[in-house]
Amino acid sequence: MTPFPPPAEELRLIDAELGALDARRAQLLTRRAWLVAALYRPVPLPAPAPPRPETPAPRVQNVLLLLGGVLLTLAAVAFTLVNWGELSIARRAAVLGVTTLAVLAAPVALRRRGLRATAESVAGIGLALTALDAYALHATALSGTDATGYAAVATAVLALTWTGYGAAVNTGALTAGWFGAGARAGRDAAGQEGTAPRADGKSGDGVPGLRLPLPAALAVAQLPLLLGAVAVGAGPYTVALVLLLMSAADTVVAFRCAGGVVRVVALVGAYGAGAWAVLAALWFWAVAGDLSTAARAAALLALPAGLSLAAARRLSDDRYATAHALLGGLFLVGALGTVPHALLPSGWTVPVHLALGIALPALARTSPRAALRHGALGASAGVQGLALLCAVPTVGLTLLGPVSWAARVWSGAPADARAAVTVGGLWPPHAWTAPVVLLSVAAVLALAVRAPVWRPRALTGALCLAWAALWTLPAVLSLPHPASLALQFAVTAALLLSPRTRLPGLVLALAGSVLLVCSALAGRTETLSVLAALTLLWAGACRAPGRRVCAAPAALVLAAALVVASGAAAHWPPARTALPLTAVAAVAALLAARCPVASRVTVPVEAAGAAAGVLAIGLAVPDPATLSLVLGLCGVIVAGSAARAGRHLLGLPATVLFVLAAWVRLAVWGVAAPETYTLPVSLPALLVGAVRRGRDPRLSSWTAYGPGLAVTLLPSLGAAWADPHPTRPLLLGAAALLLTLLGARHRLQAPLLLGGAVLVLVSLHELAPYLVQLAGGLPRWVPPALAGLLLLAVGATYESRIRDVRRVREVLGRMS
């Protein structure tokens, strides 16, 4: 503290601080004691949890009741089949009546006691017993009747019986009649409610009703009509009509039910019977050959169409309503197109149904509900999609057929456009419908789709379909081959030169150009004419800035193909064709130089030029003299490109091309000395390394001079070891000595180590004969003795040698 307080004041402050420290110490000691006690206090283990049941009690109850009902039913079946014949008719009737009535009456008492699951199981046994009663009746008293007809009547009676039984039990009528007549009369006299069903699903006495009888009755009710039709020998048409009637009845039941199992059974019956009826109607549609069969098929398709549309109007969920409206629209198109399908030639089937599908949305336009309109649009789209699938074989053959001419170039022009695409193959039947379908759907997409979100996609689809239609038209009409090429060229030119063409149009124009070139490969004149015309067309398209990224490389590729085709037409050897092909690479380099560095056109143009250069080099390989010239020209082109801003990395491939050109020329001249190949590479490399090290003194000598020195020293060293003359080893040793001295003088690792290593190896090569002679003149014990002395000397001076090695490593490490 400055200034210091008086001694008395300072003593008071010190005492206060000490007191505070003692209080804090006591507080911390108390906390420590509590923590120690809590740490060593035994922790009670939690009590084990009681075992959890894997299955809840209601599920166990249901399983037991189900097993019991199944076993009782099996026992009843066994009794009916095995022991039935041992009883008389009266006893049989008594057993049947008493057992069935007792089992059917038991669920009422069980339901009143709250045993609902047990009542359901017993009711199921009772329903099974009624079915066994019907079987027993046919087996004893009515065995002579037709089994199918009896089954139809029996199932109808069972359905009515089970329906009445379920309604009676659920409304409490049986309860009042059998078990509670007195109590019921007392409640009625007191003015209480009757036995009408309640809204909560319970019976009149407040007890929940049975769920099994009504769904079972509805399931059995699916059989009488179908079995009756089979019993009377009805034909397929009548059976299909019966299935449609069953589907309609199930549909009505499904809409009148609020929900539950009955509605599920009704829906399953409606969809199942309707599906089989529709399959039968489609079969009638396929085989319809006269007006009568077509009318029947139309009626069979019109009924499910009406059912689907009626269901779509009644459904409240828009998704289900749209789906049913879509199915109804498809069935309606099939029904309306059945009669024309039977009367008109087979080729008109697809256009007629397509016309009906296109007109379908107009019929639903007046509907007040959007779901129905959406369903009609979906049905129309489905019909158009099916029509497009029918056109796929013709379109695919027309587009892929010309590619086969690549294997038979200039083998002769075909007779017409159809022969050009089939090349001896099969032509699809009714191919004339393909352009009709494509143009119709394209018109629908272009005129009907007006939503801003879908409009661009629709226009793109319409453009693609129209292009495919025009491309297939020459083959469909069997036009002459030149006329086909002219028409397809006109389509490509219209796409390419139109000011409104965007990326999809450019892609189609590019695909059309490829297909046009493939089609023109049939004849020499056609190939040259088409390539020249397409080259000029794509070059002219480069005037539009937005299309240069696609047009410029396409024009260069077509120009290269034109050069190759012209050389082949003039019977030039491939090496001679390579020389004018380098002009295409030069033009590409000039075009890329005129484009800004950041332009999207630069890279595609350079890639096209590089492809032309590689092709020229490949064509010149058979002639080494021409190959050297082509490599040099390509090196000049790449070097010129490397001088541009942002393309300095191209200097390396330019150097490689120049070196390869020089090597090929030396090989043509018959030069075998390796130095003539390596020195033209090493000298520029050393010069570049010196320039880089002058700019960056911290650059390693291995990076600056290592590649240049290695390119010359290593091949020369290999040649010197195989050369019997002393001139090459002497010159190489002198050069290595000079490099070693320069490396030591300037303290550079690369020249020092490379030069020293080469000098040592050359010296060993020159001294090897003398060493061999010396070794041959010495006694055999001298080499082992010398080796032993060397090991003794190294072992005695091991530590000093280690220090020398470290010292040499440090000296080398300080070099650059």
CSV table of N, CA and C in Angstrom, one decimal, residues 594-701:
chain,number,residue,atom,x,y,z
A,594,ARG,N,-8.8,-15.8,-79.0
A,594,ARG,CA,-9.7,-14.7,-79.2
A,594,ARG,C,-10.7,-14.6,-78.1
A,595,CYS,N,-10.9,-15.7,-77.4
A,595,CYS,CA,-11.9,-15.8,-76.3
A,595,CYS,C,-11.3,-15.3,-75.0
A,596,PRO,N,-12.1,-14.7,-74.1
A,596,PRO,CA,-11.5,-14.4,-72.8
A,596,PRO,C,-11.2,-15.6,-72.0
A,597,VAL,N,-10.3,-15.5,-71.1
A,597,VAL,CA,-9.9,-16.6,-70.3
A,597,VAL,C,-11.0,-17.2,-69.5
A,598,ALA,N,-11.9,-16.3,-68.9
A,598,ALA,CA,-13.0,-16.8,-68.1
A,598,ALA,C,-14.2,-17.2,-68.9
A,599,SER,N,-14.1,-17.2,-70.2
A,599,SER,CA,-15.3,-17.6,-71.1
A,599,SER,C,-15.5,-19.1,-71.0
A,600,ARG,N,-16.8,-19.4,-71.1
A,600,ARG,CA,-17.2,-20.8,-71.1
A,600,ARG,C,-16.8,-21.5,-72.4
A,601,VAL,N,-16.5,-20.8,-73.4
A,601,VAL,CA,-16.2,-21.3,-74.7
A,601,VAL,C,-14.8,-21.8,-74.8
A,602,THR,N,-13.9,-21.3,-74.0
A,602,THR,CA,-12.5,-21.5,-74.2
A,602,THR,C,-12.1,-23.0,-74.0
A,603,VAL,N,-12.5,-23.6,-72.9
A,603,VAL,CA,-12.2,-25.0,-72.6
A,603,VAL,C,-12.8,-25.9,-73.6
A,604,PRO,N,-14.1,-25.8,-74.0
A,604,PRO,CA,-14.5,-26.8,-75.1
A,604,PRO,C,-13.8,-26.6,-76.4
A,605,VAL,N,-13.5,-25.4,-76.8
A,605,VAL,CA,-12.7,-25.2,-78.0
A,605,VAL,C,-11.3,-25.8,-77.9
A,606,GLU,N,-10.6,-25.6,-76.8
A,606,GLU,CA,-9.3,-26.2,-76.6
A,606,GLU,C,-9.4,-27.7,-76.6
A,607,ALA,N,-10.5,-28.3,-76.0
A,607,ALA,CA,-10.6,-29.7,-75.9
A,607,ALA,C,-10.8,-30.3,-77.3
A,608,ALA,N,-11.6,-29.6,-78.2
A,608,ALA,CA,-11.8,-30.0,-79.5
A,608,ALA,C,-10.5,-30.0,-80.3
A,609,GLY,N,-9.7,-28.9,-80.2
A,609,GLY,CA,-8.4,-28.8,-80.8
A,609,GLY,C,-7.5,-29.9,-80.4
A,610,ALA,N,-7.5,-30.2,-79.1
A,610,ALA,CA,-6.6,-31.2,-78.5
A,610,ALA,C,-7.0,-32.6,-79.1
A,611,ALA,N,-8.3,-32.8,-79.3
A,611,ALA,CA,-8.7,-34.1,-79.9
A,611,ALA,C,-8.2,-34.2,-81.3
A,612,ALA,N,-8.3,-33.1,-82.1
A,612,ALA,CA,-7.9,-33.1,-83.4
A,612,ALA,C,-6.4,-33.3,-83.5
A,613,GLY,N,-5.6,-32.7,-82.6
A,613,GLY,CA,-4.2,-32.9,-82.6
A,613,GLY,C,-3.8,-34.4,-82.2
A,614,VAL,N,-4.5,-34.9,-81.3
A,614,VAL,CA,-4.2,-36.3,-80.9
A,614,VAL,C,-4.5,-37.3,-82.1
A,615,LEU,N,-5.6,-37.0,-82.8
A,615,LEU,CA,-6.0,-37.8,-83.9
A,615,LEU,C,-4.9,-37.7,-85.0
A,616,ALA,N,-4.4,-36.5,-85.2
A,616,ALA,CA,-3.4,-36.3,-86.2
A,616,ALA,C,-2.1,-37.1,-85.9
A,617,ILE,N,-1.7,-37.0,-84.6
A,617,ILE,CA,-0.5,-37.8,-84.2
A,617,ILE,C,-0.8,-39.3,-84.4
A,618,GLY,N,-2.0,-39.8,-84.1
A,618,GLY,CA,-2.3,-41.2,-84.2
A,618,GLY,C,-2.2,-41.6,-85.7
A,619,LEU,N,-2.7,-40.7,-86.6
A,619,LEU,CA,-2.7,-41.1,-88.0
A,619,LEU,C,-1.3,-41.0,-88.6
A,620,ALA,N,-0.4,-40.2,-88.0
A,620,ALA,CA,1.0,-40.1,-88.5
A,620,ALA,C,1.9,-41.2,-88.0
A,621,VAL,N,1.5,-42.0,-87.1
A,621,VAL,CA,2.4,-43.0,-86.5
A,621,VAL,C,3.0,-43.9,-87.5
A,622,PRO,N,2.3,-44.4,-88.5
A,622,PRO,CA,3.0,-45.3,-89.4
A,622,PRO,C,4.2,-44.7,-90.2
A,623,ASP,N,4.2,-43.4,-90.4
A,623,ASP,CA,5.3,-42.8,-91.1
A,623,ASP,C,6.1,-41.9,-90.1
A,624,PRO,N,7.3,-42.4,-89.7
A,624,PRO,CA,8.1,-41.6,-88.6
A,624,PRO,C,8.5,-40.2,-89.1
A,625,ALA,N,8.8,-40.0,-90.4
A,625,ALA,CA,9.2,-38.7,-90.8
A,625,ALA,C,8.0,-37.7,-90.7
A,626,THR,N,6.8,-38.1,-91.2
A,626,THR,CA,5.6,-37.3,-91.0
A,626,THR,C,5.3,-37.1,-89.5
A,627,LEU,N,5.5,-38.2,-88.7
A,627,LEU,CA,5.2,-38.1,-87.3
A,627,LEU,C,6.0,-37.0,-86.7
A,628,SER,N,7.3,-36.9,-87.0
A,628,SER,CA,8.2,-35.9,-86.5
A,628,SER,C,7.7,-34.5,-86.8
A,629,LEU,N,7.2,-34.3,-88.1
A,629,LEU,CA,6.7,-33.0,-88.5
A,629,LEU,C,5.4,-32.7,-87.8
A,630,VAL,N,4.5,-33.7,-87.6
A,630,VAL,CA,3.3,-33.4,-86.9
A,630,VAL,C,3.5,-33.1,-85.5
A,631,LEU,N,4.4,-33.8,-84.8
A,631,LEU,CA,4.7,-33.5,-83.4
A,631,LEU,C,5.3,-32.1,-83.3
A,632,GLY,N,6.1,-31.7,-84.2
A,632,GLY,CA,6.7,-30.3,-84.2
A,632,GLY,C,5.6,-29.3,-84.3
A,633,LEU,N,4.7,-29.5,-85.3
A,633,LEU,CA,3.6,-28.6,-85.5
A,633,LEU,C,2.7,-28.5,-84.3
A,634,CYS,N,2.4,-29.6,-83.7
A,634,CYS,CA,1.6,-29.6,-82.5
A,634,CYS,C,2.3,-28.9,-81.4
A,635,GLY,N,3.6,-29.1,-81.3
A,635,GLY,CA,4.3,-28.4,-80.3
A,635,GLY,C,4.3,-26.9,-80.4
A,636,VAL,N,4.4,-26.4,-81.7
A,636,VAL,CA,4.3,-25.0,-82.0
A,636,VAL,C,2.9,-24.5,-81.5
A,637,ILE,N,1.8,-25.2,-81.9
A,637,ILE,CA,0.5,-24.8,-81.5
A,637,ILE,C,0.3,-24.7,-80.0
A,638,VAL,N,0.8,-25.7,-79.3
A,638,VAL,CA,0.7,-25.7,-77.8
A,638,VAL,C,1.5,-24.7,-77.2
A,639,ALA,N,2.7,-24.4,-77.8
A,639,ALA,CA,3.6,-23.4,-77.2
A,639,ALA,C,2.9,-22.0,-77.4
A,640,GLY,N,2.3,-21.8,-78.6
A,640,GLY,CA,1.6,-20.5,-78.7
A,640,GLY,C,0.4,-20.4,-77.7
A,641,SER,N,-0.3,-21.5,-77.4
A,641,SER,CA,-1.3,-21.4,-76.4
A,641,SER,C,-0.7,-21.1,-75.0
A,642,ALA,N,0.5,-21.7,-74.8
A,642,ALA,CA,1.1,-21.5,-73.5
A,642,ALA,C,1.5,-20.0,-73.2
A,643,ALA,N,1.7,-19.3,-74.3
A,643,ALA,CA,2.0,-17.9,-74.1
A,643,ALA,C,0.9,-17.0,-73.7
A,644,ARG,N,-0.4,-17.5,-73.7
A,644,ARG,CA,-1.5,-16.8,-73.2
A,644,ARG,C,-1.6,-16.7,-71.7
A,645,ALA,N,-2.3,-15.7,-71.2
A,645,ALA,CA,-2.4,-15.6,-69.8
A,645,ALA,C,-3.3,-16.7,-69.3
A,646,GLY,N,-2.9,-17.3,-68.2
A,646,GLY,CA,-3.6,-18.4,-67.6
A,646,GLY,C,-3.4,-19.7,-68.2
A,647,ARG,N,-2.5,-19.8,-69.2
A,647,ARG,CA,-2.3,-21.1,-69.9
A,647,ARG,C,-0.8,-21.5,-69.8
A,648,HIS,N,-0.1,-21.0,-68.9
A,648,HIS,CA,1.4,-21.2,-68.8
A,648,HIS,C,1.7,-22.7,-68.5
A,649,LEU,N,0.8,-23.4,-67.9
A,649,LEU,CA,1.1,-24.8,-67.7
A,649,LEU,C,1.2,-25.6,-68.9
A,650,LEU,N,0.7,-25.1,-70.1
A,650,LEU,CA,0.8,-25.8,-71.3
A,650,LEU,C,2.3,-25.8,-71.8
A,651,GLY,N,3.2,-25.1,-71.2
A,651,GLY,CA,4.6,-25.1,-71.6
A,651,GLY,C,5.2,-26.5,-71.5
A,652,LEU,N,4.8,-27.3,-70.5
A,652,LEU,CA,5.3,-28.6,-70.3
A,652,LEU,C,4.9,-29.6,-71.4
A,653,PRO,N,3.6,-29.7,-71.8
A,653,PRO,CA,3.3,-30.5,-72.9
A,653,PRO,C,3.9,-30.0,-74.2
A,654,ALA,N,4.1,-28.7,-74.4
A,654,ALA,CA,4.8,-28.2,-75.6
A,654,ALA,C,6.2,-28.7,-75.6
A,655,THR,N,6.9,-28.6,-74.5
A,655,THR,CA,8.3,-29.1,-74.4
A,655,THR,C,8.3,-30.6,-74.8
A,656,VAL,N,7.4,-31.4,-74.2
A,656,VAL,CA,7.4,-32.8,-74.5
A,656,VAL,C,7.2,-33.1,-76.0
A,657,LEU,N,6.3,-32.3,-76.6
A,657,LEU,CA,6.1,-32.5,-78.0
A,657,LEU,C,7.3,-32.2,-78.8
A,658,PHE,N,8.0,-31.1,-78.5
A,658,PHE,CA,9.2,-30.7,-79.2
A,658,PHE,C,10.3,-31.8,-79.0
A,659,VAL,N,10.4,-32.3,-77.8
A,659,VAL,CA,11.4,-33.4,-77.6
A,659,VAL,C,11.1,-34.6,-78.4
A,660,LEU,N,9.8,-35.0,-78.3
A,660,LEU,CA,9.4,-36.2,-79.1
A,660,LEU,C,9.7,-36.0,-80.6
A,661,ALA,N,9.4,-34.8,-81.1
A,661,ALA,CA,9.6,-34.5,-82.5
A,661,ALA,C,11.1,-34.7,-82.8
A,662,ALA,N,12.0,-34.1,-82.0
A,662,ALA,CA,13.4,-34.2,-82.2
A,662,ALA,C,13.9,-35.7,-82.1
A,663,TRP,N,13.4,-36.4,-81.2
A,663,TRP,CA,13.8,-37.8,-81.0
A,663,TRP,C,13.4,-38.7,-82.3
A,664,VAL,N,12.1,-38.4,-82.7
A,664,VAL,CA,11.6,-39.2,-83.9
A,664,VAL,C,12.5,-38.8,-85.1
A,665,ARG,N,12.8,-37.5,-85.3
A,665,ARG,CA,13.7,-37.1,-86.4
A,665,ARG,C,15.1,-37.8,-86.3
A,666,LEU,N,15.6,-37.8,-85.1
A,666,LEU,CA,16.9,-38.5,-84.9
A,666,LEU,C,16.9,-40.0,-85.2
A,667,ALA,N,15.8,-40.6,-84.8
A,667,ALA,CA,15.6,-42.0,-85.1
A,667,ALA,C,15.5,-42.2,-86.6
A,668,VAL,N,14.8,-41.3,-87.3
A,668,VAL,CA,14.7,-41.4,-88.8
A,668,VAL,C,16.1,-41.3,-89.4
A,669,TRP,N,16.9,-40.4,-88.9
A,669,TRP,CA,18.3,-40.3,-89.4
A,669,TRP,C,19.2,-41.4,-89.1
A,670,GLY,N,18.8,-42.3,-88.2
A,670,GLY,CA,19.6,-43.4,-87.8
A,670,GLY,C,20.6,-43.1,-86.7
A,671,VAL,N,20.4,-42.0,-86.0
A,671,VAL,CA,21.4,-41.6,-84.9
A,671,VAL,C,21.2,-42.6,-83.7
A,672,ALA,N,22.3,-43.2,-83.2
A,672,ALA,CA,22.2,-44.1,-82.1
A,672,ALA,C,22.8,-43.6,-80.8
A,673,ALA,N,23.6,-42.5,-80.9
A,673,ALA,CA,24.2,-42.0,-79.7
A,673,ALA,C,23.2,-41.4,-78.7
A,674,PRO,N,23.2,-41.9,-77.5
A,674,PRO,CA,22.2,-41.4,-76.5
A,674,PRO,C,22.3,-39.9,-76.2
A,675,GLU,N,23.6,-39.3,-76.3
A,675,GLU,CA,23.7,-37.9,-76.0
A,675,GLU,C,23.0,-37.0,-76.9
A,676,THR,N,22.8,-37.4,-78.2
A,676,THR,CA,22.1,-36.6,-79.1
A,676,THR,C,20.6,-36.5,-78.7
A,677,TYR,N,20.1,-37.5,-78.0
A,677,TYR,CA,18.7,-37.5,-77.5
A,677,TYR,C,18.6,-36.8,-76.2
A,678,THR,N,19.6,-36.9,-75.3
A,678,THR,CA,19.5,-36.4,-74.0
A,678,THR,C,19.9,-34.9,-73.8
A,679,LEU,N,20.9,-34.5,-74.6
A,679,LEU,CA,21.4,-33.1,-74.4
A,679,LEU,C,20.4,-32.1,-74.9
A,680,PRO,N,19.6,-32.3,-75.9
A,680,PRO,CA,18.6,-31.3,-76.3
A,680,PRO,C,17.5,-31.1,-75.2
A,681,VAL,N,17.4,-32.1,-74.3
A,681,VAL,CA,16.5,-32.1,-73.2
A,681,VAL,C,17.1,-31.5,-71.9
A,682,SER,N,18.3,-31.9,-71.6
A,682,SER,CA,19.0,-31.6,-70.4
A,682,SER,C,19.4,-30.1,-70.4
A,683,LEU,N,19.9,-29.6,-71.5
A,683,LEU,CA,20.4,-28.2,-71.6
A,683,LEU,C,19.3,-27.2,-71.3
A,684,PRO,N,18.1,-27.3,-72.0
A,684,PRO,CA,17.0,-26.4,-71.7
A,684,PRO,C,16.5,-26.6,-70.2
A,685,ALA,N,16.5,-27.9,-69.8
A,685,ALA,CA,16.1,-28.1,-68.4
A,685,ALA,C,17.0,-27.4,-67.4
A,686,LEU,N,18.4,-27.5,-67.6
A,686,LEU,CA,19.3,-26.8,-66.7
A,686,LEU,C,19.2,-25.3,-66.8
A,687,LEU,N,18.9,-24.8,-68.0
A,687,LEU,CA,18.7,-23.4,-68.2
A,687,LEU,C,17.5,-22.9,-67.4
A,688,VAL,N,16.4,-23.6,-67.5
A,688,VAL,CA,15.2,-23.3,-66.8
A,688,VAL,C,15.5,-23.4,-65.3
A,689,GLY,N,16.2,-24.4,-64.9
A,689,GLY,CA,16.5,-24.5,-63.4
A,689,GLY,C,17.3,-23.4,-62.9
A,690,ALA,N,18.3,-23.0,-63.7
A,690,ALA,CA,19.1,-21.8,-63.3
A,690,ALA,C,18.3,-20.6,-63.2
A,691,VAL,N,17.4,-20.3,-64.1
A,691,VAL,CA,16.5,-19.2,-64.0
A,691,VAL,C,15.6,-19.2,-62.8
A,692,ARG,N,15.0,-20.4,-62.5
A,692,ARG,CA,14.2,-20.5,-61.4
A,692,ARG,C,15.0,-20.3,-60.1
A,693,ARG,N,16.2,-20.8,-60.0
A,693,ARG,CA,17.0,-20.7,-58.8
A,693,ARG,C,17.5,-19.3,-58.7
A,694,GLY,N,17.7,-18.6,-59.8
A,694,GLY,CA,18.0,-17.1,-59.7
A,694,GLY,C,16.9,-16.3,-59.1
A,695,ARG,N,15.7,-16.7,-59.4
A,695,ARG,CA,14.5,-16.0,-58.9
A,695,ARG,C,14.2,-16.4,-57.4
A,696,ASP,N,14.5,-17.6,-57.1
A,696,ASP,CA,14.2,-18.1,-55.7
A,696,ASP,C,15.5,-18.9,-55.2
A,697,PRO,N,16.4,-18.2,-54.5
A,697,PRO,CA,17.6,-18.8,-54.0
A,697,PRO,C,17.3,-20.0,-53.1
A,698,ARG,N,16.2,-20.1,-52.5
A,698,ARG,CA,15.9,-21.1,-51.5
A,698,ARG,C,15.4,-22.4,-52.2
A,699,LEU,N,15.3,-22.4,-53.6
A,699,LEU,CA,14.9,-23.6,-54.3
A,699,LEU,C,16.0,-24.7,-54.2
A,700,SER,N,15.6,-25.9,-54.0
A,700,SER,CA,16.5,-27.0,-53.9
A,700,SER,C,17.3,-27.3,-55.2
A,701,SER,N,18.5,-27.6,-55.1
A,701,SER,CA,19.3,-28.0,-56.3
A,701,SER,C,18.7,-29.2,-57.0
